[in-house]
Amino acid sequence: AIWPRLWRVEMSARMKDLMQAVVLTGPGSVENLKLQTVPVPVPRPGEVLIRVMAFGLNRSELMTRLGHSGDAVTFPRVLGIEAAGVVASAPGGEFAVGEQVVAMMGGMGRAFDGGYAEFTCVPARQVVAFASDLPWQVIGAVPEMLQTAYGSLGVGLDAQPGESLLVRGGTSSVGMAAAILAQRIGLTVFATTRSRSKIAALEKIGVDHVLVDNGTIADQVRSIVPGGVDGAIELVGTPTLPDTLRAVRVHGTVCFTGMLSEQWTVKDFYPIDYLPAGVRLTAYSGDASDLPADVLQGYLDDVAAGRVPVPIDRIYGIDQLREAHTRMETGQAAGKLVVLTPAGKTT
């Protein structure tokens, strides 16, 4: 009973203080990401203040930094569409102070300040609780990666055991998570990489067929499965989507989830020419509500038991955000880039 009281006293005092946050002062280069001292946000009823221990980096944050989010973002802005940490305050009583939580999506880092900070304040509906003794750098890699992979497989594809799956953009963090989840439910997994140096990373997580992507991989897929795979997750974007569609069987489905290529739209879309006969195209963007608490808890439990790997590329401090963004922008990562806050390093 003493620990929660001490935690509340500490948090009450801390919330009157300042915090470190990485603020994007305007769209452009990594030089516009600036580590600043700013006030700790104050939550209102229906919001949760989270003491951030770790957060993962996501391609959408790079798009925002480069100015591709349009009028949806005003500056200065603290980026970050996800965060992992502990509850510092929940005026509405939705969560207990000190409870371990993750938060994601719902406007984080775009409509309001996100996870690139020591504290973040988010709507309670964006928060999912869990309990784990895993290190924060591992937990911080999971929320958005898991939510997107899980939603793409379930909501986007309705993937079933025994089916075959193509992951286009396989060495991205979401691609690797999707491959891992797909294997857990009994799918045969094909995954692509543009770099031969990353083949080993996909083989390490158990991908059945690693394909080197030179822009056209449909023929490679059909040399192994002549009729085409049952489903595909498109993470590269519109430049490779037509070829991905050609790799899928009649009545199979392609789920458009990612845009690693930074090209979002299809110019002069004419469905009869664009879509192979009988191949279905859907999409997934997702939200925290698409990640049930029991799925998150089960995944973390499996990680702790050594049954599931977490594909982490590198771990950074909050003062190394520019370096991390550069690695993401240049496409060097194979797996998730994770940032630990000072609290996450010591907890």
Coordinates of C-alpha atoms in Angstrom, one line a residue:
A1 CA 0.0 0.0 0.0
I2 CA 3.0 2.3 0.5
W3 CA 4.3 2.1 -3.0
P4 CA 1.1 3.6 -4.7
R5 CA 1.1 6.5 -2.3
L6 CA 4.8 7.2 -2.8
W7 CA 4.2 7.0 -6.6
R8 CA 1.4 9.5 -6.4
V9 CA 3.5 11.9 -4.3
E10 CA 6.3 11.6 -6.8
M11 CA 4.0 12.0 -9.8
S12 CA 2.2 14.9 -8.2
A13 CA 5.4 16.8 -7.7
R14 CA 6.8 15.8 -11.1
M15 CA 3.7 17.0 -13.0
K16 CA 4.4 20.5 -11.8
D17 CA 7.9 20.3 -13.3
L18 CA 9.2 20.4 -16.8
M19 CA 10.1 17.5 -19.0
Q20 CA 12.3 16.8 -22.0
A21 CA 10.7 16.4 -25.4
V22 CA 11.9 16.2 -28.9
V23 CA 10.0 19.0 -30.7
L24 CA 9.6 19.2 -34.5
T25 CA 9.8 23.0 -35.1
G26 CA 8.7 22.7 -38.7
P27 CA 8.8 20.3 -41.7
G28 CA 12.3 19.5 -43.1
S29 CA 15.5 17.8 -42.2
V30 CA 16.5 16.1 -38.9
E31 CA 17.9 19.4 -37.8
N32 CA 14.3 20.5 -37.1
L33 CA 14.0 17.9 -34.4
K34 CA 15.1 19.7 -31.3
L35 CA 15.4 18.4 -27.7
Q36 CA 13.7 21.0 -25.6
T37 CA 12.5 21.5 -22.1
V38 CA 8.7 22.0 -22.0
P39 CA 5.9 21.8 -19.4
V40 CA 4.5 18.4 -18.5
P41 CA 1.0 18.2 -20.0
V42 CA -2.0 18.3 -17.6
P43 CA -4.6 15.6 -18.3
R44 CA -8.4 16.4 -18.3
P45 CA -11.1 13.9 -17.5
G46 CA -11.1 11.2 -20.2
E47 CA -7.3 11.6 -20.7
V48 CA -4.4 9.7 -19.4
L49 CA -1.0 11.1 -18.6
I50 CA 1.7 8.5 -19.2
R51 CA 5.3 8.6 -18.0
V52 CA 7.0 7.4 -21.1
M53 CA 9.6 4.8 -20.7
A54 CA 10.2 3.9 -24.3
F55 CA 8.7 4.5 -27.8
G56 CA 9.2 3.0 -31.2
L57 CA 9.9 5.0 -34.4
N58 CA 7.4 4.7 -37.3
R59 CA 7.6 5.6 -41.0
S60 CA 4.5 7.9 -40.7
E61 CA 6.5 10.1 -38.3
L62 CA 9.2 10.5 -41.0
M63 CA 6.4 11.5 -43.4
T64 CA 5.2 14.1 -41.0
R65 CA 8.8 15.4 -40.4
L66 CA 9.2 15.7 -44.2
G67 CA 6.0 17.8 -44.5
H68 CA 3.8 15.1 -46.1
S69 CA 0.9 15.3 -43.6
G70 CA -0.6 18.4 -45.0
D71 CA -2.9 20.5 -42.8
A72 CA -3.4 17.7 -40.3
V73 CA -0.3 18.8 -38.4
T74 CA 0.6 22.2 -37.0
F75 CA 4.0 23.2 -35.7
P76 CA 5.8 23.1 -33.3
R77 CA 4.7 19.5 -32.6
V78 CA 6.0 16.6 -30.5
L79 CA 5.9 13.6 -32.9
G80 CA 5.3 10.0 -32.0
I81 CA 2.3 7.8 -32.7
E82 CA 3.0 5.4 -29.9
A83 CA 4.5 5.2 -26.4
A84 CA 5.0 2.7 -23.6
G85 CA 5.2 3.5 -20.0
V86 CA 3.2 3.8 -16.7
V87 CA 0.2 5.9 -15.8
A88 CA 1.0 9.1 -14.0
S89 CA -2.5 10.4 -13.8
A90 CA -6.0 9.4 -15.0
P91 CA -8.5 11.9 -13.7
G92 CA -11.4 9.8 -15.0
G93 CA -10.3 6.7 -13.2
E94 CA -9.9 4.6 -16.3
F95 CA -6.5 3.4 -15.2
A96 CA -4.6 3.1 -11.9
V97 CA -1.6 5.3 -11.2
G98 CA 1.5 3.2 -11.8
E99 CA -0.2 0.8 -14.2
Q100 CA 1.8 -0.3 -17.2
V101 CA 0.3 0.8 -20.4
V102 CA 0.9 1.5 -24.1
A103 CA -0.8 4.1 -26.2
M104 CA -1.0 4.5 -30.0
M105 CA -2.6 6.3 -32.9
G106 CA -5.8 8.4 -32.5
G107 CA -4.0 11.6 -33.5
M108 CA -0.9 11.1 -31.4
G109 CA 2.0 13.2 -32.8
R110 CA -0.2 14.8 -35.4
A111 CA -3.4 16.3 -33.9
F112 CA -1.8 16.6 -30.5
D113 CA 1.6 16.0 -29.0
G114 CA 2.8 12.4 -29.1
G115 CA 5.3 10.0 -27.6
Y116 CA 8.7 11.7 -28.3
A117 CA 8.8 12.9 -24.7
E118 CA 9.2 12.0 -21.0
F119 CA 5.4 12.4 -20.6
T120 CA 2.5 12.2 -23.1
C121 CA -1.2 12.9 -22.5
V122 CA -3.6 10.9 -24.6
P123 CA -7.3 10.0 -24.7
A124 CA -8.1 7.1 -22.5
R125 CA -9.5 5.1 -25.5
Q126 CA -6.0 5.0 -27.0
V127 CA -4.5 3.3 -24.0
V128 CA -4.1 -0.5 -23.4
A129 CA -2.9 -1.9 -20.1
F130 CA -0.6 -4.9 -19.6
A131 CA 1.7 -6.4 -17.0
S132 CA 5.2 -7.5 -17.9
D133 CA 8.7 -7.7 -16.5
L134 CA 10.3 -7.4 -19.9
P135 CA 12.8 -4.5 -20.4
W136 CA 11.3 -1.3 -21.6
Q137 CA 13.3 -1.4 -24.9
V138 CA 11.5 -4.6 -25.8
I139 CA 8.0 -3.4 -24.7
G140 CA 8.6 -0.1 -26.5
A141 CA 9.1 -1.9 -29.8
V142 CA 5.7 -3.7 -29.7
P143 CA 2.5 -1.6 -29.6
E144 CA 2.2 0.0 -33.1
M145 CA 4.2 -2.8 -34.7
L146 CA 1.9 -5.5 -33.2
Q147 CA -1.3 -3.5 -33.8
T148 CA -0.6 -3.0 -37.5
A149 CA 0.6 -6.5 -38.1
Y150 CA -2.3 -8.1 -36.2
G151 CA -4.9 -5.8 -37.8
S152 CA -3.5 -6.4 -41.3
L153 CA -3.7 -10.2 -40.9
G154 CA -7.1 -10.2 -39.1
V155 CA -9.1 -7.2 -40.2
G156 CA -7.4 -6.8 -43.6
L157 CA -7.0 -10.4 -44.8
D158 CA -8.9 -12.6 -42.4
A159 CA -5.9 -14.9 -42.7
Q160 CA -6.6 -18.6 -41.9
P161 CA -4.3 -21.5 -40.8
G162 CA -2.8 -23.3 -43.8
E163 CA -2.9 -20.3 -46.1
S164 CA 0.1 -18.7 -47.8
L165 CA 1.1 -15.1 -47.2
L166 CA 3.3 -12.6 -49.1
V167 CA 4.8 -9.7 -47.0
R168 CA 6.0 -7.0 -49.4
G169 CA 8.5 -5.0 -47.4
G170 CA 9.5 -7.8 -45.2
T171 CA 12.4 -6.2 -43.3
S172 CA 10.3 -3.3 -42.0
S173 CA 9.3 -3.7 -38.4
V174 CA 5.7 -4.3 -39.3
G175 CA 6.7 -6.8 -42.0
M176 CA 8.8 -8.8 -39.6
A177 CA 6.0 -8.7 -36.9
A178 CA 3.5 -9.8 -39.5
A179 CA 5.7 -12.7 -40.6
I180 CA 6.1 -13.8 -37.0
L181 CA 2.4 -13.6 -36.2
A182 CA 1.5 -15.4 -39.5
Q183 CA 3.7 -18.3 -38.6
R184 CA 2.1 -18.6 -35.2
I185 CA -1.3 -19.2 -36.8
G186 CA 0.1 -21.7 -39.3
L187 CA 0.6 -19.7 -42.5
T188 CA 3.4 -20.3 -45.0
V189 CA 5.2 -17.0 -45.3
F190 CA 6.9 -15.3 -48.3
A191 CA 8.7 -12.0 -47.5
T192 CA 10.7 -9.6 -49.6
T193 CA 13.8 -7.5 -49.1
R194 CA 15.6 -5.2 -51.6
S195 CA 18.9 -5.9 -50.0
R196 CA 20.7 -9.3 -50.0
S197 CA 22.4 -8.2 -46.7
K198 CA 19.0 -8.5 -45.0
I199 CA 18.1 -12.0 -46.1
A200 CA 19.6 -13.5 -43.0
A201 CA 17.3 -11.3 -40.8
L202 CA 14.3 -12.8 -42.4
E203 CA 15.6 -16.3 -42.3
K204 CA 16.3 -15.8 -38.6
I205 CA 12.7 -15.2 -37.8
G206 CA 11.6 -18.3 -39.8
V207 CA 10.3 -16.9 -43.1
D208 CA 9.7 -19.8 -45.4
H209 CA 10.6 -18.1 -48.6
V210 CA 12.8 -15.0 -48.8
L211 CA 12.5 -13.1 -52.1
V212 CA 15.0 -10.4 -53.2
D213 CA 12.8 -7.6 -54.6
N214 CA 14.0 -6.1 -57.8
G215 CA 10.6 -4.4 -58.4
T216 CA 8.9 -7.5 -59.8
I217 CA 8.4 -10.6 -57.6
A218 CA 5.1 -12.0 -58.9
D219 CA 7.0 -14.5 -61.1
Q220 CA 9.2 -15.5 -58.2
V221 CA 6.1 -16.2 -56.1
R222 CA 4.4 -18.2 -58.8
S223 CA 7.5 -20.3 -59.5
I224 CA 6.9 -21.6 -56.0
V225 CA 3.1 -21.4 -55.8
P226 CA 1.9 -21.5 -59.4
G227 CA -1.6 -20.4 -58.6
G228 CA -0.4 -17.5 -56.5
V229 CA -0.5 -16.9 -52.7
D230 CA -3.7 -16.6 -50.8
G231 CA -3.0 -13.2 -49.4
A232 CA -0.5 -10.4 -49.3
I233 CA 0.4 -7.4 -47.1
E234 CA 1.6 -4.5 -49.1
L235 CA 4.0 -2.3 -47.1
V236 CA 6.1 -0.7 -49.8
G237 CA 3.2 1.3 -51.4
T238 CA 1.7 2.1 -54.7
P239 CA 4.8 1.5 -56.9
T240 CA 4.8 -2.2 -56.1
L241 CA 1.1 -2.7 -55.6
P242 CA 0.3 -3.9 -59.2
D243 CA 3.0 -6.5 -59.0
T244 CA 1.9 -7.6 -55.6
L245 CA -1.7 -8.0 -56.9
R246 CA -0.3 -10.3 -59.7
A247 CA 1.3 -12.5 -57.1
V248 CA -2.1 -13.4 -55.5
R249 CA -4.5 -16.1 -56.6
V250 CA -8.0 -15.6 -57.9
H251 CA -10.2 -14.7 -54.9
G252 CA -7.1 -14.0 -52.8
T253 CA -6.7 -10.6 -51.1
V254 CA -4.1 -7.9 -50.9
C255 CA -4.2 -5.7 -47.9
F256 CA -2.6 -2.2 -48.5
T257 CA -1.1 -1.2 -45.2
G258 CA 2.2 0.7 -45.7
M259 CA 3.9 3.2 -47.8
L260 CA 7.6 2.7 -47.4
S261 CA 8.1 4.2 -50.9
E262 CA 6.5 7.5 -49.7
Q263 CA 4.0 7.3 -52.6
W264 CA 0.5 7.2 -51.3
T265 CA -1.9 7.4 -54.3
V266 CA -2.5 5.6 -57.6
K267 CA -2.7 8.1 -60.5
D268 CA -5.6 7.6 -63.0
F269 CA -6.9 4.5 -61.3
Y270 CA -8.9 2.4 -63.7
P271 CA -10.0 -0.7 -61.8
I272 CA -10.5 -3.0 -64.8
D273 CA -7.0 -2.5 -66.0
Y274 CA -5.4 -2.2 -62.6
L275 CA -6.9 -5.2 -60.7
P276 CA -6.3 -8.7 -61.9
A277 CA -9.6 -10.6 -62.4
G278 CA -10.9 -11.9 -59.2
V279 CA -8.2 -10.5 -56.9
R280 CA -9.4 -8.5 -54.0
L281 CA -7.9 -5.3 -52.7
T282 CA -8.5 -4.0 -49.2
A283 CA -6.6 -1.7 -46.8
Y284 CA -5.8 -1.3 -43.1
S285 CA -4.7 1.7 -41.1
G286 CA -6.0 0.7 -37.6
D287 CA -6.3 2.1 -34.2
A288 CA -5.7 1.1 -30.6
S289 CA -9.1 -0.4 -30.5
D290 CA -7.9 -3.0 -33.0
L291 CA -5.4 -4.4 -30.5
P292 CA -7.3 -6.3 -27.8
A293 CA -5.6 -6.2 -24.4
D294 CA -5.5 -10.0 -24.3
V295 CA -3.6 -10.1 -27.6
L296 CA -1.0 -7.6 -26.4
Q297 CA -0.7 -9.5 -23.1
G298 CA -0.4 -12.8 -24.8
Y299 CA 2.3 -11.5 -27.2
L300 CA 4.3 -10.0 -24.4
D301 CA 4.0 -13.3 -22.4
D302 CA 5.2 -15.3 -25.4
V303 CA 8.2 -12.9 -25.8
A304 CA 9.0 -13.3 -22.1
A305 CA 8.8 -17.1 -22.5
G306 CA 11.2 -17.1 -25.5
R307 CA 8.5 -18.3 -27.9
V308 CA 8.3 -15.1 -30.0
P309 CA 11.2 -12.8 -31.0
V310 CA 10.9 -9.1 -31.2
P311 CA 12.6 -7.7 -34.2
I312 CA 14.6 -4.7 -32.8
D313 CA 17.2 -3.1 -35.0
R314 CA 18.7 -0.5 -32.7
I315 CA 18.1 1.2 -29.4
Y316 CA 18.7 5.0 -28.9
G317 CA 18.4 7.6 -26.1
I318 CA 16.0 10.5 -26.5
D319 CA 19.0 12.7 -27.2
Q320 CA 19.8 10.5 -30.2
L321 CA 16.5 11.1 -32.0
R322 CA 18.1 12.7 -35.0
E323 CA 20.5 9.7 -35.5
A324 CA 17.5 7.3 -35.2
H325 CA 15.5 9.3 -37.8
T326 CA 18.4 9.3 -40.2
R327 CA 18.7 5.5 -40.0
M328 CA 15.0 5.2 -40.6
E329 CA 15.0 7.7 -43.5
T330 CA 18.0 6.0 -45.3
G331 CA 16.3 2.5 -45.0
Q332 CA 19.2 0.9 -43.1
A333 CA 17.1 -0.7 -40.4
A334 CA 16.0 -4.3 -40.3
G335 CA 13.4 -4.3 -37.6
K336 CA 12.2 -1.7 -35.1
L337 CA 14.1 1.4 -34.0
V338 CA 13.4 2.0 -30.3
V339 CA 14.1 5.1 -28.1
L340 CA 14.5 4.8 -24.3
T341 CA 13.7 7.9 -22.1
P342 CA 15.9 8.5 -19.1
A343 CA 13.3 6.8 -16.9
G344 CA 13.2 3.8 -19.2
K345 CA 16.9 3.4 -18.9
T346 CA 16.8 3.2 -15.1
T347 CA 13.6 1.3 -14.5

